[in-house]
């Protein structure tokens, strides 16, 4: 009785509404949606049924209909007149001020002293073109160092691809390392696939010190010693190589560096017996899992922040991807798929004569992180406060709130307060916006148009039609960039009479027209597997690299090594603090939603009862977490599903004054306890490099 | 059509609460949750299990809430046994809440009792709002006789008790 034919039309009729295609932007996985609007109000939303995302939708997206009506949203351009005090100004005044400051800073310091940061990237291509091609700064960056910096560099070095996705549904053996696929509650369309695989009898092995939702559905939970996944993965690799369980024809034809890898594993003796005391996983288990993984096909070994949150996460992640490569589990059905992109074009063309020349290397290169896939944001304060590697004078923060999301909060606030010019582009007056010279109201994802890559396995373009008008004077980013560009001599290039004009340019190379994409909300190309058989990969050798030739060129070890995490618990600070997500909220963005706050109004720390008992701590108590850097008070929940010696905080809450009345004073922000520890090659942030002591308050 | 109801698969449910909010959004109930979700963790480290339960009205065949209501605000739809509350008649007596073995009835902001209406404005053959959004297909709706083969295939059993809840449960 699950009939989806005509479902949208029926729902339209039932709600007396009109359906327009949309894109959800609560989390970065952008589920295509159907938005039902009646008399200017959104009355229902659901996942787009016709896209291969299978109508995916989560609680966060479902509750987001609150966003276009939230009276506490930023609605007008605001200029800071004193710390914490803002006055409303017109858009014209805001654009004039930005143009004036950008011109002055360029003359005095050079355009590269201006940095642009985004978290989720709605329409950011407009800002990218303007800043990099018109203004002349190379420093257009995202949030990857806080998110998947290690994973990104690992997959780039092994597969030459920035974003492999997961064909769970057709897989028979899935091993997840520090990726809580079902509990983080993002990329729901992939979770649908994982659930389907489990229904069909696929085996799931889950490696994590915490018993998460994903652990609860796994056949085996490996409660590994935190930050030691690299050792276990190297030991599994050793077994697969020594017992000749690798796919020999595949490795011979498509992989580079097998002989070097084998010699390296032998020389270091990365055996399961070596790994056992490090990981606290029995050697026999490591042997068995290696054999199972190598002989059950198709298989997936995957990782995400759980490994990247340690300073040793890059090599650990690379090794997990090497497990796939050695066993021939690459870009096939039931494997990690090297996602093919839709042939989308830029909405804006800058003629060669008007292109700015970029004079200095991008910040990440000048900082000494040439292979970093994105800016190592923990090193940005040095550039602002000490001019190293070169001065940064102005930062744009679009849809990003580093005053809350970055560790070493005190240093980040110091940096924000030292900037010569700062602009926040956001839907709320966030903690970061509150420190900026200008806060500009961006239109929410129901109030703007968007055409971009979808994240399904094959080529996919997704499109959003504005469902309701922007709230107050909020503007979509393309209108904000246009206002600045017009005042800086690029009005000709940033010209359109409606969003369809630039949208038509973006989809110009698709075999369908804009009207088709508008009607469906998406376009999908054919899904192709094993593309490496036709086209060399984006690695220096064109092959899958077990030996990272790009690393060797920069003087880094091209083979993965084991290193301990930088921070270790000790007698003074006996617990490791790890970070995880709330499934009902999305990071720092949904805490002004009263529906979601009714479900989960505060975050908490999770602790094993056998750790709590000697400290006199009971379930529901308030405790003080103290690291060498700082302290915070938070409520505790005791659970058996936590490795002793480890405590885990749900990230996202703890708003002081900003972001409205709903979250004010609720929850605890623990980032001030975490010091700066980054991976030396990728610059990825080590959020779990944190030791704490705990006492009841 | 005979008695209509649910299959719920505890093994599949990941406790993500999408059903809770899909229901609240479709039915316009804001923060009055007609389909709450509970998470239960049991065992001793490292042998731990988590079970998640998404709990709507079971539309019982012999609904105690109907018998308990002093103003007869509750009725059972003849065509399919769906139990409905007439908001105009309800006076917020809360006796239904005490009578229900499952704690289903909720007090709305106007002090009236409200609960799952089985998406009574959706025609037959369309998924219910909760069912439509569930990423694990843990929720199945329909005529109990028609969905019984699916229930059997998943190893589900009809929940017992004198109220005769219209629910197959996979444990």
PDB file of N, CA and C in Angstrom, chain A residues 1-3 7 10-11 14-15 43-46 54 57-59 62-63 65 182 185 188 191-192 195 199 211-213 216-217 221 223 583-584 594-595 598-599 608 610 639-644, chain B residues 10-18 20-22 25-28 30-31 33 39 41 43-50 52 121-123 125-127 129 131-133 135-137 140-142 147 150:
ATOM      1  N   UNK A   1       0.816  -1.215   0.000  1.00  0.00           N
ATOM      2  CA  UNK A   1       0.000   0.000   0.000  1.00  0.00           C
ATOM      3  C   UNK A   1       0.838   1.248   0.000  1.00  0.00           C
ATOM      4  N   UNK A   2       2.152   1.083  -0.156  1.00  0.00           N
ATOM      5  CA  UNK A   2       2.993   2.268  -0.282  1.00  0.00           C
ATOM      6  C   UNK A   2       2.974   2.650  -1.750  1.00  0.00           C
ATOM      7  N   UNK A   3       2.079   3.522  -2.120  1.00  0.00           N
ATOM      8  CA  UNK A   3       2.028   3.956  -3.511  1.00  0.00           C
ATOM      9  C   UNK A   3       2.497   5.378  -3.617  1.00  0.00           C
ATOM     10  N   UNK A   7       1.500  10.873  -5.443  1.00  0.00           N
ATOM     11  CA  UNK A   7       1.503  11.252  -4.026  1.00  0.00           C
ATOM     12  C   UNK A   7       1.574  12.768  -3.859  1.00  0.00           C
ATOM     13  N   UNK A  10      -1.706  14.408  -4.678  1.00  0.00           N
ATOM     14  CA  UNK A  10      -2.699  14.155  -3.634  1.00  0.00           C
ATOM     15  C   UNK A  10      -2.437  15.036  -2.425  1.00  0.00           C
ATOM     16  N   UNK A  11      -1.183  15.134  -2.020  1.00  0.00           N
ATOM     17  CA  UNK A  11      -0.847  15.954  -0.858  1.00  0.00           C
ATOM     18  C   UNK A  11      -1.147  17.426  -1.129  1.00  0.00           C
ATOM     19  N   UNK A  14      -4.847  17.793  -0.662  1.00  0.00           N
ATOM     20  CA  UNK A  14      -5.267  17.663   0.727  1.00  0.00           C
ATOM     21  C   UNK A  14      -4.939  18.910   1.537  1.00  0.00           C
ATOM     22  N   UNK A  15      -3.831  19.537   1.178  1.00  0.00           N
ATOM     23  CA  UNK A  15      -3.403  20.698   1.940  1.00  0.00           C
ATOM     24  C   UNK A  15      -3.834  22.007   1.278  1.00  0.00           C
ATOM     25  N   UNK A  43       3.069  24.708   4.643  1.00  0.00           N
ATOM     26  CA  UNK A  43       2.171  23.869   5.441  1.00  0.00           C
ATOM     27  C   UNK A  43       2.645  22.424   5.534  1.00  0.00           C
ATOM     28  N   UNK A  44       3.538  22.016   4.676  1.00  0.00           N
ATOM     29  CA  UNK A  44       4.077  20.656   4.770  1.00  0.00           C
ATOM     30  C   UNK A  44       5.349  20.574   3.962  1.00  0.00           C
ATOM     31  N   UNK A  45       6.240  19.687   4.371  1.00  0.00           N
ATOM     32  CA  UNK A  45       7.454  19.436   3.613  1.00  0.00           C
ATOM     33  C   UNK A  45       7.762  17.935   3.679  1.00  0.00           C
ATOM     34  N   UNK A  46       8.271  17.417   2.637  1.00  0.00           N
ATOM     35  CA  UNK A  46       8.707  16.016   2.652  1.00  0.00           C
ATOM     36  C   UNK A  46       9.832  15.846   1.651  1.00  0.00           C
ATOM     37  N   UNK A  54      15.182   8.687  -2.679  1.00  0.00           N
ATOM     38  CA  UNK A  54      14.094   7.892  -2.087  1.00  0.00           C
ATOM     39  C   UNK A  54      13.304   8.660  -1.036  1.00  0.00           C
ATOM     40  N   UNK A  57      14.375  12.145   4.372  1.00  0.00           N
ATOM     41  CA  UNK A  57      14.045  13.307   5.191  1.00  0.00           C
ATOM     42  C   UNK A  57      14.283  12.922   6.629  1.00  0.00           C
ATOM     43  N   UNK A  58      14.791  13.865   7.424  1.00  0.00           N
ATOM     44  CA  UNK A  58      15.017  13.560   8.832  1.00  0.00           C
ATOM     45  C   UNK A  58      14.221  14.544   9.686  1.00  0.00           C
ATOM     46  N   UNK A  59      14.316  14.341  10.999  1.00  0.00           N
ATOM     47  CA  UNK A  59      13.571  15.197  11.925  1.00  0.00           C
ATOM     48  C   UNK A  59      13.978  16.654  11.794  1.00  0.00           C
ATOM     49  N   UNK A  62      12.492  18.067   8.697  1.00  0.00           N
ATOM     50  CA  UNK A  62      11.035  18.073   8.857  1.00  0.00           C
ATOM     51  C   UNK A  62      10.596  19.221   9.755  1.00  0.00           C
ATOM     52  N   UNK A  63      11.384  19.520  10.778  1.00  0.00           N
ATOM     53  CA  UNK A  63      11.011  20.590  11.724  1.00  0.00           C
ATOM     54  C   UNK A  63      11.391  21.970  11.208  1.00  0.00           C
ATOM     55  N   UNK A  65      10.376  23.854   8.968  1.00  0.00           N
ATOM     56  CA  UNK A  65       9.356  24.789   8.498  1.00  0.00           C
ATOM     57  C   UNK A  65       9.234  25.972   9.467  1.00  0.00           C
ATOM     58  N   UNK A 182      24.030   5.848  11.277  1.00  0.00           N
ATOM     59  CA  UNK A 182      22.600   5.878  11.608  1.00  0.00           C
ATOM     60  C   UNK A 182      22.285   6.842  12.736  1.00  0.00           C
ATOM     61  N   UNK A 185      22.601  10.990  11.869  1.00  0.00           N
ATOM     62  CA  UNK A 185      21.335  11.414  11.271  1.00  0.00           C
ATOM     63  C   UNK A 185      21.531  12.468  10.190  1.00  0.00           C
ATOM     64  N   UNK A 188      20.677  10.892   5.027  1.00  0.00           N
ATOM     65  CA  UNK A 188      19.636   9.899   5.268  1.00  0.00           C
ATOM     66  C   UNK A 188      19.494   8.947   4.083  1.00  0.00           C
ATOM     67  N   UNK A 191      21.655   6.217   4.703  1.00  0.00           N
ATOM     68  CA  UNK A 191      21.171   5.381   5.801  1.00  0.00           C
ATOM     69  C   UNK A 191      20.069   4.451   5.329  1.00  0.00           C
ATOM     70  N   UNK A 192      19.215   4.950   4.426  1.00  0.00           N
ATOM     71  CA  UNK A 192      18.170   4.092   3.854  1.00  0.00           C
ATOM     72  C   UNK A 192      18.832   2.892   3.190  1.00  0.00           C
ATOM     73  N   UNK A 195      20.194   0.470   5.863  1.00  0.00           N
ATOM     74  CA  UNK A 195      19.114  -0.313   6.463  1.00  0.00           C
ATOM     75  C   UNK A 195      18.627  -1.402   5.524  1.00  0.00           C
ATOM     76  N   UNK A 199      18.650  -5.441   6.185  1.00  0.00           N
ATOM     77  CA  UNK A 199      17.463  -6.295   5.999  1.00  0.00           C
ATOM     78  C   UNK A 199      17.753  -7.483   5.104  1.00  0.00           C
ATOM     79  N   UNK A 211      28.872   3.096  22.195  1.00  0.00           N
ATOM     80  CA  UNK A 211      27.818   2.250  21.635  1.00  0.00           C
ATOM     81  C   UNK A 211      26.737   3.173  21.098  1.00  0.00           C
ATOM     82  N   UNK A 212      26.877   3.534  19.852  1.00  0.00           N
ATOM     83  CA  UNK A 212      25.963   4.486  19.237  1.00  0.00           C
ATOM     84  C   UNK A 212      24.777   3.757  18.614  1.00  0.00           C
ATOM     85  N   UNK A 213      23.887   4.523  17.969  1.00  0.00           N
ATOM     86  CA  UNK A 213      22.772   3.923  17.244  1.00  0.00           C
ATOM     87  C   UNK A 213      23.279   2.926  16.213  1.00  0.00           C
ATOM     88  N   UNK A 216      24.176  -0.228  17.735  1.00  0.00           N
ATOM     89  CA  UNK A 216      23.026  -1.026  18.163  1.00  0.00           C
ATOM     90  C   UNK A 216      22.454  -1.860  17.032  1.00  0.00           C
ATOM     91  N   UNK A 217      22.792  -1.528  15.793  1.00  0.00           N
ATOM     92  CA  UNK A 217      22.325  -2.319  14.653  1.00  0.00           C
ATOM     93  C   UNK A 217      23.425  -3.203  14.084  1.00  0.00           C
ATOM     94  N   UNK A 221      30.227  -4.951  17.789  1.00  0.00           N
ATOM     95  CA  UNK A 221      30.716  -3.640  18.237  1.00  0.00           C
ATOM     96  C   UNK A 221      32.124  -3.824  18.751  1.00  0.00           C
ATOM     97  N   UNK A 223      34.673  -1.932  20.802  1.00  0.00           N
ATOM     98  CA  UNK A 223      34.838  -0.739  21.631  1.00  0.00           C
ATOM     99  C   UNK A 223      36.302  -0.350  21.758  1.00  0.00           C
ATOM    100  N   UNK A 583      21.300  13.587  17.367  1.00  0.00           N
ATOM    101  CA  UNK A 583      20.592  13.224  16.138  1.00  0.00           C
ATOM    102  C   UNK A 583      19.375  14.108  15.883  1.00  0.00           C
ATOM    103  N   UNK A 584      18.957  14.820  16.902  1.00  0.00           N
ATOM    104  CA  UNK A 584      17.751  15.631  16.782  1.00  0.00           C
ATOM    105  C   UNK A 584      18.082  17.075  16.392  1.00  0.00           C
ATOM    106  N   UNK A 594      11.882  25.710  18.607  1.00  0.00           N
ATOM    107  CA  UNK A 594      11.252  25.247  19.856  1.00  0.00           C
ATOM    108  C   UNK A 594      10.775  23.797  19.803  1.00  0.00           C
ATOM    109  N   UNK A 595      10.439  23.313  18.586  1.00  0.00           N
ATOM    110  CA  UNK A 595       9.987  21.927  18.468  1.00  0.00           C
ATOM    111  C   UNK A 595      11.138  20.993  18.814  1.00  0.00           C
ATOM    112  N   UNK A 598      12.137  21.171  22.419  1.00  0.00           N
ATOM    113  CA  UNK A 598      11.236  20.426  23.302  1.00  0.00           C
ATOM    114  C   UNK A 598      11.655  18.970  23.396  1.00  0.00           C
ATOM    115  N   UNK A 599      12.209  18.451  22.335  1.00  0.00           N
ATOM    116  CA  UNK A 599      12.676  17.067  22.359  1.00  0.00           C
ATOM    117  C   UNK A 599      14.013  16.965  23.089  1.00  0.00           C
ATOM    118  N   UNK A 608      30.530   6.017  31.705  1.00  0.00           N
ATOM    119  CA  UNK A 608      30.221   4.660  32.151  1.00  0.00           C
ATOM    120  C   UNK A 608      30.011   4.660  33.664  1.00  0.00           C
ATOM    121  N   UNK A 610      30.782   2.595  35.893  1.00  0.00           N
ATOM    122  CA  UNK A 610      31.904   2.157  36.729  1.00  0.00           C
ATOM    123  C   UNK A 610      32.965   3.244  36.884  1.00  0.00           C
ATOM    124  N   UNK A 639      25.795   5.621  31.135  1.00  0.00           N
ATOM    125  CA  UNK A 639      25.354   4.538  30.275  1.00  0.00           C
ATOM    126  C   UNK A 639      26.422   3.464  30.150  1.00  0.00           C
ATOM    127  N   UNK A 640      25.918   2.233  30.043  1.00  0.00           N
ATOM    128  CA  UNK A 640      26.820   1.083  29.893  1.00  0.00           C
ATOM    129  C   UNK A 640      27.486   1.091  28.526  1.00  0.00           C
ATOM    130  N   UNK A 641      26.866   1.773  27.580  1.00  0.00           N
ATOM    131  CA  UNK A 641      27.391   1.763  26.217  1.00  0.00           C
ATOM    132  C   UNK A 641      28.494   2.779  25.988  1.00  0.00           C
ATOM    133  N   UNK A 642      29.424   2.862  26.947  1.00  0.00           N
ATOM    134  CA  UNK A 642      30.545   3.805  26.822  1.00  0.00           C
ATOM    135  C   UNK A 642      31.780   3.123  27.352  1.00  0.00           C
ATOM    136  N   UNK A 643      32.840   3.124  26.581  1.00  0.00           N
ATOM    137  CA  UNK A 643      34.080   2.520  27.033  1.00  0.00           C
ATOM    138  C   UNK A 643      34.559   3.217  28.305  1.00  0.00           C
ATOM    139  N   UNK A 644      34.883   2.465  29.360  1.00  0.00           N
ATOM    140  CA  UNK A 644      35.420   3.115  30.563  1.00  0.00           C
ATOM    141  C   UNK A 644      36.671   3.916  30.237  1.00  0.00           C
TER     142      UNK A 644
ATOM    143  N   UNK B  10      10.801  -3.168  15.977  1.00  0.00           N
ATOM    144  CA  UNK B  10      11.776  -2.637  16.947  1.00  0.00           C
ATOM    145  C   UNK B  10      13.197  -2.827  16.434  1.00  0.00           C
ATOM    146  N   UNK B  11      13.456  -3.916  15.712  1.00  0.00           N
ATOM    147  CA  UNK B  11      14.811  -4.175  15.232  1.00  0.00           C
ATOM    148  C   UNK B  11      15.273  -3.124  14.236  1.00  0.00           C
ATOM    149  N   UNK B  12      14.327  -2.617  13.450  1.00  0.00           N
ATOM    150  CA  UNK B  12      14.716  -1.661  12.420  1.00  0.00           C
ATOM    151  C   UNK B  12      14.790  -0.233  12.945  1.00  0.00           C
ATOM    152  N   UNK B  13      13.947   0.091  13.935  1.00  0.00           N
ATOM    153  CA  UNK B  13      13.849   1.481  14.370  1.00  0.00           C
ATOM    154  C   UNK B  13      15.186   1.987  14.906  1.00  0.00           C
ATOM    155  N   UNK B  14      15.628   3.144  14.425  1.00  0.00           N
ATOM    156  CA  UNK B  14      16.878   3.729  14.915  1.00  0.00           C
ATOM    157  C   UNK B  14      16.623   4.909  15.839  1.00  0.00           C
ATOM    158  N   UNK B  15      15.372   5.124  16.213  1.00  0.00           N
ATOM    159  CA  UNK B  15      15.069   6.165  17.181  1.00  0.00           C
ATOM    160  C   UNK B  15      15.367   7.561  16.682  1.00  0.00           C
ATOM    161  N   UNK B  16      15.218   7.795  15.397  1.00  0.00           N
ATOM    162  CA  UNK B  16      15.626   9.086  14.821  1.00  0.00           C
ATOM    163  C   UNK B  16      14.569  10.171  14.970  1.00  0.00           C
ATOM    164  N   UNK B  17      13.354   9.840  15.396  1.00  0.00           N
ATOM    165  CA  UNK B  17      12.291  10.816  15.628  1.00  0.00           C
ATOM    166  C   UNK B  17      11.746  11.478  14.373  1.00  0.00           C
ATOM    167  N   UNK B  18      12.112  10.977  13.183  1.00  0.00           N
ATOM    168  CA  UNK B  18      11.541  11.589  11.979  1.00  0.00           C
ATOM    169  C   UNK B  18      10.027  11.415  11.975  1.00  0.00           C
ATOM    170  N   UNK B  20       8.009  11.263  14.514  1.00  0.00           N
ATOM    171  CA  UNK B  20       7.408  12.175  15.501  1.00  0.00           C
ATOM    172  C   UNK B  20       7.093  13.513  14.855  1.00  0.00           C
ATOM    173  N   UNK B  21       8.048  14.049  14.131  1.00  0.00           N
ATOM    174  CA  UNK B  21       7.888  15.389  13.585  1.00  0.00           C
ATOM    175  C   UNK B  21       7.100  15.378  12.272  1.00  0.00           C
ATOM    176  N   UNK B  22       7.223  14.276  11.503  1.00  0.00           N
ATOM    177  CA  UNK B  22       6.404  14.193  10.284  1.00  0.00           C
ATOM    178  C   UNK B  22       4.929  14.227  10.676  1.00  0.00           C
ATOM    179  N   UNK B  25       3.979  17.719  11.900  1.00  0.00           N
ATOM    180  CA  UNK B  25       3.907  18.685  10.805  1.00  0.00           C
ATOM    181  C   UNK B  25       2.666  18.461   9.961  1.00  0.00           C
ATOM    182  N   UNK B  26       2.400  17.191   9.620  1.00  0.00           N
ATOM    183  CA  UNK B  26       1.227  16.904   8.782  1.00  0.00           C
ATOM    184  C   UNK B  26      -0.049  17.314   9.501  1.00  0.00           C
ATOM    185  N   UNK B  27      -0.101  17.010  10.795  1.00  0.00           N
ATOM    186  CA  UNK B  27      -1.334  17.249  11.546  1.00  0.00           C
ATOM    187  C   UNK B  27      -1.367  18.603  12.233  1.00  0.00           C
ATOM    188  N   UNK B  28      -0.302  19.383  12.094  1.00  0.00           N
ATOM    189  CA  UNK B  28      -0.279  20.734  12.658  1.00  0.00           C
ATOM    190  C   UNK B  28      -0.360  20.760  14.172  1.00  0.00           C
ATOM    191  N   UNK B  30       2.286  21.036  16.285  1.00  0.00           N
ATOM    192  CA  UNK B  30       3.459  21.715  16.880  1.00  0.00           C
ATOM    193  C   UNK B  30       4.242  20.770  17.771  1.00  0.00           C
ATOM    194  N   UNK B  31       4.238  21.059  19.088  1.00  0.00           N
ATOM    195  CA  UNK B  31       5.041  20.238  19.999  1.00  0.00           C
ATOM    196  C   UNK B  31       4.220  19.224  20.768  1.00  0.00           C
ATOM    197  N   UNK B  33       3.233  15.787  20.698  1.00  0.00           N
ATOM    198  CA  UNK B  33       3.715  14.686  19.871  1.00  0.00           C
ATOM    199  C   UNK B  33       2.792  13.490  19.970  1.00  0.00           C
ATOM    200  N   UNK B  39      13.853   5.450  23.791  1.00  0.00           N
ATOM    201  CA  UNK B  39      15.087   4.689  23.592  1.00  0.00           C
ATOM    202  C   UNK B  39      15.416   3.987  24.901  1.00  0.00           C
ATOM    203  N   UNK B  41      18.159   1.457  26.758  1.00  0.00           N
ATOM    204  CA  UNK B  41      19.468   0.815  26.695  1.00  0.00           C
ATOM    205  C   UNK B  41      19.560  -0.193  27.833  1.00  0.00           C
ATOM    206  N   UNK B  43      21.739  -3.911  29.475  1.00  0.00           N
ATOM    207  CA  UNK B  43      22.941  -4.735  29.430  1.00  0.00           C
ATOM    208  C   UNK B  43      24.044  -4.123  30.259  1.00  0.00           C
ATOM    209  N   UNK B  44      25.195  -4.787  30.206  1.00  0.00           N
ATOM    210  CA  UNK B  44      26.381  -4.324  30.931  1.00  0.00           C
ATOM    211  C   UNK B  44      27.522  -4.252  29.943  1.00  0.00           C
ATOM    212  N   UNK B  45      28.299  -3.181  30.011  1.00  0.00           N
ATOM    213  CA  UNK B  45      29.431  -3.021  29.103  1.00  0.00           C
ATOM    214  C   UNK B  45      30.278  -4.289  29.071  1.00  0.00           C
ATOM    215  N   UNK B  46      30.692  -4.786  27.895  1.00  0.00           N
ATOM    216  CA  UNK B  46      30.381  -4.281  26.551  1.00  0.00           C
ATOM    217  C   UNK B  46      29.167  -4.960  25.904  1.00  0.00           C
ATOM    218  N   UNK B  47      28.398  -5.732  26.644  1.00  0.00           N
ATOM    219  CA  UNK B  47      27.247  -6.421  26.043  1.00  0.00           C
ATOM    220  C   UNK B  47      26.012  -5.573  26.225  1.00  0.00           C
ATOM    221  N   UNK B  48      25.814  -4.668  25.310  1.00  0.00           N
ATOM    222  CA  UNK B  48      24.781  -3.644  25.437  1.00  0.00           C
ATOM    223  C   UNK B  48      23.825  -3.758  24.248  1.00  0.00           C
ATOM    224  N   UNK B  49      22.556  -3.484  24.520  1.00  0.00           N
ATOM    225  CA  UNK B  49      21.593  -3.384  23.420  1.00  0.00           C
ATOM    226  C   UNK B  49      20.799  -2.092  23.594  1.00  0.00           C
ATOM    227  N   UNK B  50      20.365  -1.556  22.479  1.00  0.00           N
ATOM    228  CA  UNK B  50      19.456  -0.413  22.501  1.00  0.00           C
ATOM    229  C   UNK B  50      18.217  -0.809  21.715  1.00  0.00           C
ATOM    230  N   UNK B  52      14.517   0.843  20.334  1.00  0.00           N
ATOM    231  CA  UNK B  52      13.759   2.077  20.133  1.00  0.00           C
ATOM    232  C   UNK B  52      12.308   1.741  19.838  1.00  0.00           C
ATOM    233  N   UNK B 121      -7.239  12.252   7.072  1.00  0.00           N
ATOM    234  CA  UNK B 121      -7.536  12.980   5.848  1.00  0.00           C
ATOM    235  C   UNK B 121      -6.756  12.460   4.653  1.00  0.00           C
ATOM    236  N   UNK B 122      -5.992  11.399   4.844  1.00  0.00           N
ATOM    237  CA  UNK B 122      -5.299  10.792   3.700  1.00  0.00           C
ATOM    238  C   UNK B 122      -6.115   9.609   3.223  1.00  0.00           C
ATOM    239  N   UNK B 123      -6.318   9.500   1.905  1.00  0.00           N
ATOM    240  CA  UNK B 123      -7.090   8.358   1.420  1.00  0.00           C
ATOM    241  C   UNK B 123      -6.342   7.039   1.639  1.00  0.00           C
ATOM    242  N   UNK B 125      -4.486   3.634   0.834  1.00  0.00           N
ATOM    243  CA  UNK B 125      -3.507   3.370  -0.217  1.00  0.00           C
ATOM    244  C   UNK B 125      -2.333   4.327  -0.169  1.00  0.00           C
ATOM    245  N   UNK B 126      -2.490   5.466   0.492  1.00  0.00           N
ATOM    246  CA  UNK B 126      -1.373   6.394   0.675  1.00  0.00           C
ATOM    247  C   UNK B 126      -0.689   6.076   1.994  1.00  0.00           C
ATOM    248  N   UNK B 127       0.631   6.179   2.025  1.00  0.00           N
ATOM    249  CA  UNK B 127       1.288   5.940   3.318  1.00  0.00           C
ATOM    250  C   UNK B 127       0.852   6.981   4.342  1.00  0.00           C
ATOM    251  N   UNK B 129       1.764   9.623   7.359  1.00  0.00           N
ATOM    252  CA  UNK B 129       2.882  10.583   7.378  1.00  0.00           C
ATOM    253  C   UNK B 129       4.115   9.991   8.052  1.00  0.00           C
ATOM    254  N   UNK B 131       4.917   6.783   8.382  1.00  0.00           N
ATOM    255  CA  UNK B 131       5.389   5.658   7.551  1.00  0.00           C
ATOM    256  C   UNK B 131       6.191   6.162   6.361  1.00  0.00           C
ATOM    257  N   UNK B 132       5.706   7.279   5.804  1.00  0.00           N
ATOM    258  CA  UNK B 132       6.299   7.854   4.599  1.00  0.00           C
ATOM    259  C   UNK B 132       7.737   8.300   4.840  1.00  0.00           C
ATOM    260  N   UNK B 133       8.020   8.809   6.020  1.00  0.00           N
ATOM    261  CA  UNK B 133       9.327   9.410   6.266  1.00  0.00           C
ATOM    262  C   UNK B 133      10.336   8.412   6.870  1.00  0.00           C
ATOM    263  N   UNK B 135      13.114   6.089   7.629  1.00  0.00           N
ATOM    264  CA  UNK B 135      14.205   5.641   6.763  1.00  0.00           C
ATOM    265  C   UNK B 135      14.499   4.155   6.856  1.00  0.00           C
ATOM    266  N   UNK B 136      13.922   3.472   7.832  1.00  0.00           N
ATOM    267  CA  UNK B 136      14.229   2.049   7.964  1.00  0.00           C
ATOM    268  C   UNK B 136      13.034   1.163   7.629  1.00  0.00           C
ATOM    269  N   UNK B 137      11.937   1.786   7.207  1.00  0.00           N
ATOM    270  CA  UNK B 137      10.698   1.056   6.927  1.00  0.00           C
ATOM    271  C   UNK B 137      10.271   0.225   8.146  1.00  0.00           C
ATOM    272  N   UNK B 140       4.647   0.096   9.179  1.00  0.00           N
ATOM    273  CA  UNK B 140       3.798  -0.304   8.065  1.00  0.00           C
ATOM    274  C   UNK B 140       2.361  -0.100   8.519  1.00  0.00           C
ATOM    275  N   UNK B 141       1.525   0.510   7.693  1.00  0.00           N
ATOM    276  CA  UNK B 141       0.127   0.721   8.054  1.00  0.00           C
ATOM    277  C   UNK B 141      -0.758  -0.086   7.120  1.00  0.00           C
ATOM    278  N   UNK B 142      -1.988  -0.345   7.555  1.00  0.00           N
ATOM    279  CA  UNK B 142      -2.936  -0.995   6.653  1.00  0.00           C
ATOM    280  C   UNK B 142      -3.938  -1.876   7.359  1.00  0.00           C
ATOM    281  N   UNK B 147      -1.982  -6.748   5.881  1.00  0.00           N
ATOM    282  CA  UNK B 147      -0.556  -6.616   6.221  1.00  0.00           C
ATOM    283  C   UNK B 147      -0.046  -7.809   7.015  1.00  0.00           C
ATOM    284  N   UNK B 150       3.022  -9.583   5.597  1.00  0.00           N
ATOM    285  CA  UNK B 150       4.271  -8.844   5.821  1.00  0.00           C
ATOM    286  C   UNK B 150       4.723  -9.049   7.265  1.00  0.00           C
TER     287      UNK B 150
END
